[in-house]
């Protein structure tokens, strides 16, 4: 079976297994990187899940719901979600800064890059992205002193750490 309405994708740091969500069926799926085959893992229990990312340890899979505006954790073995808390309206993408152990997200109302507390989903705006409905966000540190946020399909922003 294929992926009807894929939203969010993350690779497990330990073994590279690809996870995605099918928002038509609200199901967590495993994606085969060689064939593209989507194998259902289990129902998510929370609608509108997108923005998958693993934490620094690779043990916790975070996501957001564009319907309930909740930050959730997902059990990769069965798809079960646990609500962490309510965050900014319409967060559509997440990325984890594994160097500084910080979760970032993009919100579309308003169009902000935000830092999200993983214990309660409270957030602090970092600044305006100038774009709404950013669907992908990645974090990389290509060289010492630079933090880069790559926004898939929209642009690229860099910020020098102090």
Coordinates of C-alpha atoms in Angstrom, one line a residue:
X1 CA 0.0 0.0 0.0
X2 CA 1.0 3.6 -0.6
X3 CA 0.9 6.6 1.6
X4 CA -2.4 8.4 0.9
X5 CA -1.7 11.7 2.7
X6 CA 1.8 11.7 4.1
X7 CA 2.7 14.4 6.6
X8 CA 5.9 14.5 8.5
X9 CA 8.8 12.1 8.3
X10 CA 11.6 11.2 10.7
X11 CA 14.5 8.6 10.6
X12 CA 15.3 6.8 13.9
X13 CA 18.9 7.8 14.8
X14 CA 19.7 4.3 16.0
X15 CA 18.9 2.3 12.9
X16 CA 17.6 4.8 10.2
X17 CA 14.1 3.3 10.2
X18 CA 11.8 5.9 8.4
X19 CA 8.5 6.8 10.1
X20 CA 5.7 9.0 8.6
X21 CA 2.1 9.8 9.3
X22 CA -0.8 9.2 7.0
X23 CA -3.3 12.0 7.8
X24 CA -6.1 10.4 5.8
X25 CA -6.1 7.4 8.2
X26 CA -4.4 9.0 11.2
X27 CA -1.9 6.1 11.2
X28 CA 1.8 5.9 11.9
X29 CA 3.6 4.1 9.1
X30 CA 7.1 2.7 8.4
X31 CA 8.5 3.7 5.0
X32 CA 10.8 1.4 3.0
X33 CA 13.5 3.7 1.6
X34 CA 14.1 1.3 -1.3
X35 CA 10.6 0.8 -2.5
X36 CA 8.6 3.6 -0.9
X37 CA 6.2 1.0 0.5
X38 CA 4.3 2.3 3.5
X39 CA 3.5 -0.3 6.2
X40 CA 1.0 0.7 8.8
X41 CA 2.3 0.4 12.4
X42 CA -0.8 1.6 14.3
X43 CA -3.4 4.2 14.8
X44 CA -2.2 7.5 16.2
X45 CA -5.2 8.4 18.4
X46 CA -4.7 12.1 17.8
X47 CA -5.9 13.6 14.5
X48 CA -3.8 15.8 12.1
X49 CA -0.3 14.6 13.2
X50 CA 2.6 16.1 11.4
X51 CA 6.2 17.4 12.0
X52 CA 7.9 14.2 13.2
X53 CA 11.3 14.5 14.9
X54 CA 13.3 12.4 17.3
X55 CA 14.9 14.0 20.5
X56 CA 18.6 14.1 21.2
X57 CA 18.7 10.6 22.7
X58 CA 16.8 9.1 19.7
X59 CA 14.3 7.5 22.2
X60 CA 11.4 10.0 22.0
X61 CA 9.5 10.7 18.8
X62 CA 7.8 14.1 18.9
X63 CA 5.0 15.4 16.6
X64 CA 2.3 18.1 16.5
X65 CA -1.3 18.0 15.7
X66 CA -2.5 20.8 13.3
X67 CA -6.1 20.1 14.5
X68 CA -5.7 20.0 18.3
X69 CA -2.5 22.2 18.4
X70 CA -1.0 19.7 20.8
X71 CA 2.6 18.5 21.1
X72 CA 2.6 14.8 21.4
X73 CA 5.0 11.9 21.8
X74 CA 4.5 8.8 19.7
X75 CA 5.4 5.2 20.5
X76 CA 7.2 4.0 17.4
X77 CA 6.2 0.4 18.1
X78 CA 2.4 0.9 17.9
X79 CA 1.6 4.6 17.0
X80 CA 0.1 5.5 20.4
X81 CA 0.3 9.2 21.2
X82 CA 0.7 10.9 24.5
X83 CA -0.2 14.5 24.8
X84 CA 2.6 16.7 26.2
X85 CA 0.5 20.0 26.1
X86 CA -0.9 22.6 23.8
X87 CA 1.5 24.8 21.8
X88 CA 1.3 27.6 19.2
X89 CA -1.6 27.4 16.8
X90 CA -0.9 25.6 13.5
X91 CA 2.7 24.4 14.2
X92 CA 3.4 22.4 11.0
X93 CA 7.1 21.4 11.3
X94 CA 9.5 20.4 14.1
X95 CA 13.2 19.9 14.3
X96 CA 15.5 19.0 17.2
X97 CA 18.8 20.7 17.9
X98 CA 20.7 17.7 19.1
X99 CA 23.7 19.8 20.1
X100 CA 21.8 22.0 22.5
X101 CA 18.9 19.7 23.2
X102 CA 16.3 22.2 22.0
X103 CA 13.0 21.5 20.1
X104 CA 12.2 24.1 17.4
X105 CA 8.9 24.5 15.5
X106 CA 7.4 26.7 12.9
X107 CA 4.0 28.2 13.5
X108 CA 1.8 29.6 10.8
X109 CA -0.4 31.8 12.9
X110 CA 1.7 33.8 13.6
X111 CA 4.5 32.9 11.2
X112 CA 7.2 32.3 13.9
X113 CA 10.1 30.0 14.5
X114 CA 9.6 28.9 18.1
X115 CA 11.5 27.0 20.8
X116 CA 9.3 24.4 22.5
X117 CA 9.6 23.1 26.0
X118 CA 9.4 19.3 25.7
X119 CA 8.0 18.9 29.2
X120 CA 4.8 21.0 28.8
X121 CA 4.7 22.3 25.2
X122 CA 5.1 26.0 26.3
X123 CA 7.0 28.0 23.7
X124 CA 9.1 31.1 23.2
X125 CA 9.2 32.9 19.8
X126 CA 12.6 33.1 18.2
X127 CA 11.5 35.4 15.4
X128 CA 9.3 35.7 12.3
X129 CA 9.9 33.3 9.4
X130 CA 8.2 35.7 7.0
X131 CA 6.3 32.6 5.6
X132 CA 3.2 30.8 6.6
X133 CA 2.6 27.0 6.5
X134 CA 6.2 25.9 6.4
X135 CA 5.9 22.1 6.1
X136 CA 9.5 20.9 6.7
X137 CA 12.2 22.0 9.1
X138 CA 15.7 20.4 9.6
X139 CA 18.5 21.3 11.9
X140 CA 22.2 20.8 11.2
X141 CA 25.5 22.1 12.5
X142 CA 27.8 22.1 9.4
X143 CA 30.8 23.7 11.2
X144 CA 31.5 24.9 14.7
X145 CA 29.7 28.1 15.6
X146 CA 27.0 27.9 13.0
X147 CA 23.4 26.6 13.4
X148 CA 21.4 26.2 10.2
X149 CA 17.7 25.9 9.9
X150 CA 16.8 24.4 6.5
X151 CA 13.2 25.0 5.6
X152 CA 12.2 22.6 2.9
X153 CA 10.7 24.1 -0.1
X154 CA 10.6 27.7 1.3
X155 CA 14.2 28.9 1.9
X156 CA 17.2 28.7 4.2
X157 CA 18.1 30.7 7.2
X158 CA 21.3 30.7 9.2
X159 CA 22.0 32.0 12.7
X160 CA 25.4 32.4 14.2
X161 CA 25.7 31.1 17.8
X162 CA 27.4 33.2 20.3

